[in-house]
């Protein structure tokens, strides 16, 4: 009988069908400036979303950005806007008029362009409305999408609406966080040996470290 292979002999991305930089896309929903002060923990949500975008750009993961009613909700938040080139702002930011991102033809065109990528991460505001309806419509398409919901990069004005939606979505999505998703995608490639051979991995490690520093800066120091 053939023995169990060591992990070194297995294709890492195929273990439990992990997300990879080749099979995933990012959708950013309604992260807009005038929502500051209205969404609990909004500065954190925007900063973590920016870390996700920075990570996506390092690994050439396709991403798309929607905003809604900019005259009321403001333009794209500065944390994300500052990471975009002028060309990306023209091509990848679209104004939608419905809650679901999938009612924006530009978003549909984006998904069709990357039809072979079946893992979708949905970020943004608000959990009970635009995020939920986008997720439900992705499922309704019946295109085999597997959806990730980053718990550190979604939110709503009312905590009860946010939490109740999370409970309702628990059988429809994979809950994740920045560090969890980064480690799922890059896996063992963050080892020191691999990073020494690949400068991009050092940059990914730096983004991950920035996210950790944000967490540490907000964590109450233990009493000695």
Short mmCIF file of C-alpha atoms in Angstrom, two decimals, residues 19-213:
data_model
loop_
_atom_site.label_atom_id
_atom_site.label_comp_id
_atom_site.label_asym_id
_atom_site.label_seq_id
_atom_site.Cartn_x
_atom_site.Cartn_y
_atom_site.Cartn_z
CA UNK A 19 -7.83 30.17 -3.03
CA UNK A 20 -4.91 31.19 -5.23
CA UNK A 21 -3.92 34.34 -7.07
CA UNK A 22 -5.11 32.60 -10.26
CA UNK A 23 -8.65 31.69 -9.20
CA UNK A 24 -9.90 34.71 -7.22
CA UNK A 25 -11.22 38.26 -7.78
CA UNK A 26 -11.93 41.12 -5.36
CA UNK A 27 -15.10 43.28 -5.38
CA UNK A 28 -15.06 46.52 -3.36
CA UNK A 29 -18.50 47.97 -2.57
CA UNK A 30 -19.40 51.54 -1.56
CA UNK A 31 -16.36 52.51 0.50
CA UNK A 32 -17.01 56.26 0.36
CA UNK A 33 -15.77 59.29 2.27
CA UNK A 34 -19.04 60.73 3.57
CA UNK A 35 -19.81 57.48 5.38
CA UNK A 36 -17.12 58.26 7.95
CA UNK A 37 -18.74 58.79 11.31
CA UNK A 38 -21.83 56.86 10.24
CA UNK A 39 -20.38 53.34 10.11
CA UNK A 40 -18.89 51.87 13.32
CA UNK A 41 -15.18 51.07 12.98
CA UNK A 42 -15.20 52.63 9.50
CA UNK A 43 -11.61 53.86 9.52
CA UNK A 44 -10.47 50.33 10.29
CA UNK A 45 -12.66 48.85 7.56
CA UNK A 46 -11.21 51.28 5.02
CA UNK A 47 -7.62 50.64 6.08
CA UNK A 48 -8.00 46.86 6.04
CA UNK A 49 -9.70 47.07 2.64
CA UNK A 50 -6.70 49.05 1.42
CA UNK A 51 -4.41 46.27 2.65
CA UNK A 52 -6.46 43.78 0.62
CA UNK A 53 -6.11 46.00 -2.45
CA UNK A 54 -2.38 46.39 -1.92
CA UNK A 55 -2.09 42.60 -1.68
CA UNK A 56 -4.20 42.15 -4.83
CA UNK A 57 -1.99 44.48 -6.82
CA UNK A 58 1.17 42.67 -5.71
CA UNK A 59 -0.18 39.36 -7.03
CA UNK A 60 -2.11 40.74 -10.02
CA UNK A 61 -5.44 39.64 -8.58
CA UNK A 62 -8.20 41.37 -10.60
CA UNK A 63 -10.35 43.82 -8.66
CA UNK A 64 -13.40 46.00 -9.32
CA UNK A 65 -14.77 48.96 -7.35
CA UNK A 66 -18.33 50.28 -7.10
CA UNK A 67 -19.59 53.45 -5.43
CA UNK A 68 -23.21 54.59 -5.09
CA UNK A 69 -24.74 58.09 -5.02
CA UNK A 70 -21.41 59.95 -4.75
CA UNK A 71 -23.24 63.27 -4.40
CA UNK A 72 -24.66 61.95 -1.11
CA UNK A 73 -22.06 59.42 0.06
CA UNK A 74 -18.92 61.07 -1.28
CA UNK A 75 -16.13 59.74 -3.47
CA UNK A 76 -14.02 56.64 -2.94
CA UNK A 77 -12.20 56.65 0.41
CA UNK A 78 -8.68 58.03 0.34
CA UNK A 79 -7.13 54.82 1.70
CA UNK A 80 -8.07 53.02 -1.52
CA UNK A 81 -7.99 55.96 -3.92
CA UNK A 82 -4.35 56.64 -3.04
CA UNK A 83 -3.37 53.15 -4.20
CA UNK A 84 -4.88 53.50 -7.68
CA UNK A 85 -3.30 54.82 -10.84
CA UNK A 86 -5.27 57.27 -12.98
CA UNK A 87 -5.84 54.49 -15.51
CA UNK A 88 -7.19 52.15 -12.83
CA UNK A 89 -9.54 54.88 -11.58
CA UNK A 90 -10.99 55.26 -15.09
CA UNK A 91 -11.31 51.54 -15.80
CA UNK A 92 -12.11 49.96 -12.44
CA UNK A 93 -14.33 52.45 -10.55
CA UNK A 94 -17.98 52.47 -11.54
CA UNK A 95 -21.01 54.31 -10.13
CA UNK A 96 -23.96 52.00 -9.50
CA UNK A 97 -27.58 52.94 -8.86
CA UNK A 98 -28.81 49.72 -7.22
CA UNK A 99 -27.76 47.95 -4.05
CA UNK A 100 -26.33 44.88 -5.77
CA UNK A 101 -23.08 45.34 -7.65
CA UNK A 102 -24.39 42.91 -10.25
CA UNK A 103 -26.94 45.42 -11.51
CA UNK A 104 -23.98 47.42 -12.80
CA UNK A 105 -23.16 46.21 -16.31
CA UNK A 106 -19.53 47.19 -15.79
CA UNK A 107 -19.32 44.71 -12.91
CA UNK A 108 -20.90 42.00 -15.05
CA UNK A 109 -18.39 42.75 -17.80
CA UNK A 110 -15.58 42.47 -15.26
CA UNK A 111 -16.80 39.07 -14.06
CA UNK A 112 -17.22 37.85 -17.64
CA UNK A 113 -13.69 39.00 -18.46
CA UNK A 114 -12.41 36.82 -15.62
CA UNK A 115 -14.99 34.04 -15.99
CA UNK A 116 -12.44 31.33 -15.17
CA UNK A 117 -11.97 32.75 -11.65
CA UNK A 118 -14.66 31.26 -9.41
CA UNK A 119 -13.67 32.60 -5.99
CA UNK A 120 -15.00 36.08 -5.20
CA UNK A 121 -14.22 38.26 -2.18
CA UNK A 122 -16.81 40.97 -1.44
CA UNK A 123 -15.74 43.95 0.71
CA UNK A 124 -17.52 47.06 1.89
CA UNK A 125 -20.74 48.67 3.06
CA UNK A 126 -23.48 47.93 4.10
CA UNK A 127 -23.58 44.30 5.15
CA UNK A 128 -27.37 43.92 5.27
CA UNK A 129 -28.03 45.67 1.94
CA UNK A 130 -25.44 46.05 -0.81
CA UNK A 131 -23.11 43.31 0.43
CA UNK A 132 -25.88 40.80 1.04
CA UNK A 133 -27.65 41.47 -2.25
CA UNK A 134 -24.39 41.24 -4.20
CA UNK A 135 -23.67 37.86 -2.59
CA UNK A 136 -27.19 36.58 -3.27
CA UNK A 137 -26.98 37.67 -6.91
CA UNK A 138 -23.60 35.98 -7.36
CA UNK A 139 -25.22 32.77 -6.16
CA UNK A 140 -28.33 33.36 -8.28
CA UNK A 141 -26.16 33.49 -11.41
CA UNK A 142 -25.44 29.77 -10.93
CA UNK A 143 -21.93 30.16 -12.32
CA UNK A 144 -20.28 28.19 -9.55
CA UNK A 145 -18.97 31.14 -7.57
CA UNK A 146 -17.50 30.49 -4.13
CA UNK A 147 -17.84 33.64 -2.06
CA UNK A 148 -15.56 34.95 0.68
CA UNK A 149 -16.75 37.53 3.20
CA UNK A 150 -13.89 39.32 5.02
CA UNK A 151 -15.14 40.00 8.53
CA UNK A 152 -12.59 42.78 9.02
CA UNK A 153 -13.67 44.68 5.89
CA UNK A 154 -17.47 44.83 6.00
CA UNK A 155 -19.84 46.84 8.16
CA UNK A 156 -23.16 48.63 8.58
CA UNK A 157 -24.54 51.64 10.42
CA UNK A 158 -26.58 49.48 12.81
CA UNK A 159 -24.74 46.65 14.54
CA UNK A 160 -27.89 44.55 14.85
CA UNK A 161 -28.39 44.62 11.07
CA UNK A 162 -24.74 43.74 10.51
CA UNK A 163 -24.79 40.83 12.95
CA UNK A 164 -28.13 39.39 11.85
CA UNK A 165 -26.97 39.40 8.22
CA UNK A 166 -23.74 37.61 9.17
CA UNK A 167 -25.84 34.87 10.81
CA UNK A 168 -28.06 34.57 7.75
CA UNK A 169 -25.09 34.30 5.38
CA UNK A 170 -23.17 31.69 7.34
CA UNK A 171 -24.16 28.82 5.02
CA UNK A 172 -23.56 30.82 1.84
CA UNK A 173 -20.05 32.25 2.27
CA UNK A 174 -16.58 31.51 3.60
CA UNK A 175 -15.84 33.92 6.43
CA UNK A 176 -12.26 35.15 6.40
CA UNK A 177 -9.89 37.90 7.56
CA UNK A 178 -6.92 39.62 5.96
CA UNK A 179 -4.26 37.41 7.53
CA UNK A 180 -6.32 34.26 6.96
CA UNK A 181 -6.83 34.95 3.26
CA UNK A 182 -3.23 36.02 2.67
CA UNK A 183 -1.95 32.81 4.23
CA UNK A 184 -4.47 30.74 2.27
CA UNK A 185 -3.34 32.27 -1.02
CA UNK A 186 0.42 32.36 -0.51
CA UNK A 187 0.69 29.46 1.94
CA UNK A 188 4.19 28.16 2.52
CA UNK A 189 5.55 30.80 0.14
CA UNK A 190 5.92 33.15 3.11
CA UNK A 191 8.70 30.98 4.47
CA UNK A 192 12.03 32.77 4.88
CA UNK A 193 13.71 30.48 2.35
CA UNK A 194 11.13 31.25 -0.33
CA UNK A 195 11.06 34.98 0.40
CA UNK A 196 14.81 35.18 -0.11
CA UNK A 197 14.26 33.96 -3.69
CA UNK A 198 11.19 36.08 -4.44
CA UNK A 199 11.12 39.83 -3.63
CA UNK A 200 7.33 40.00 -4.12
CA UNK A 201 6.89 37.75 -1.10
CA UNK A 202 8.86 40.21 1.02
CA UNK A 203 6.41 42.94 -0.04
CA UNK A 204 3.46 40.71 0.85
CA UNK A 205 5.03 40.07 4.23
CA UNK A 206 5.36 43.83 4.71
CA UNK A 207 1.63 44.36 4.01
CA UNK A 208 0.76 41.57 6.43
CA UNK A 209 3.01 43.16 9.05
CA UNK A 210 1.28 46.55 8.57
CA UNK A 211 -2.06 44.87 9.25
CA UNK A 212 -0.65 43.28 12.40
CA UNK A 213 0.73 46.63 13.56
#
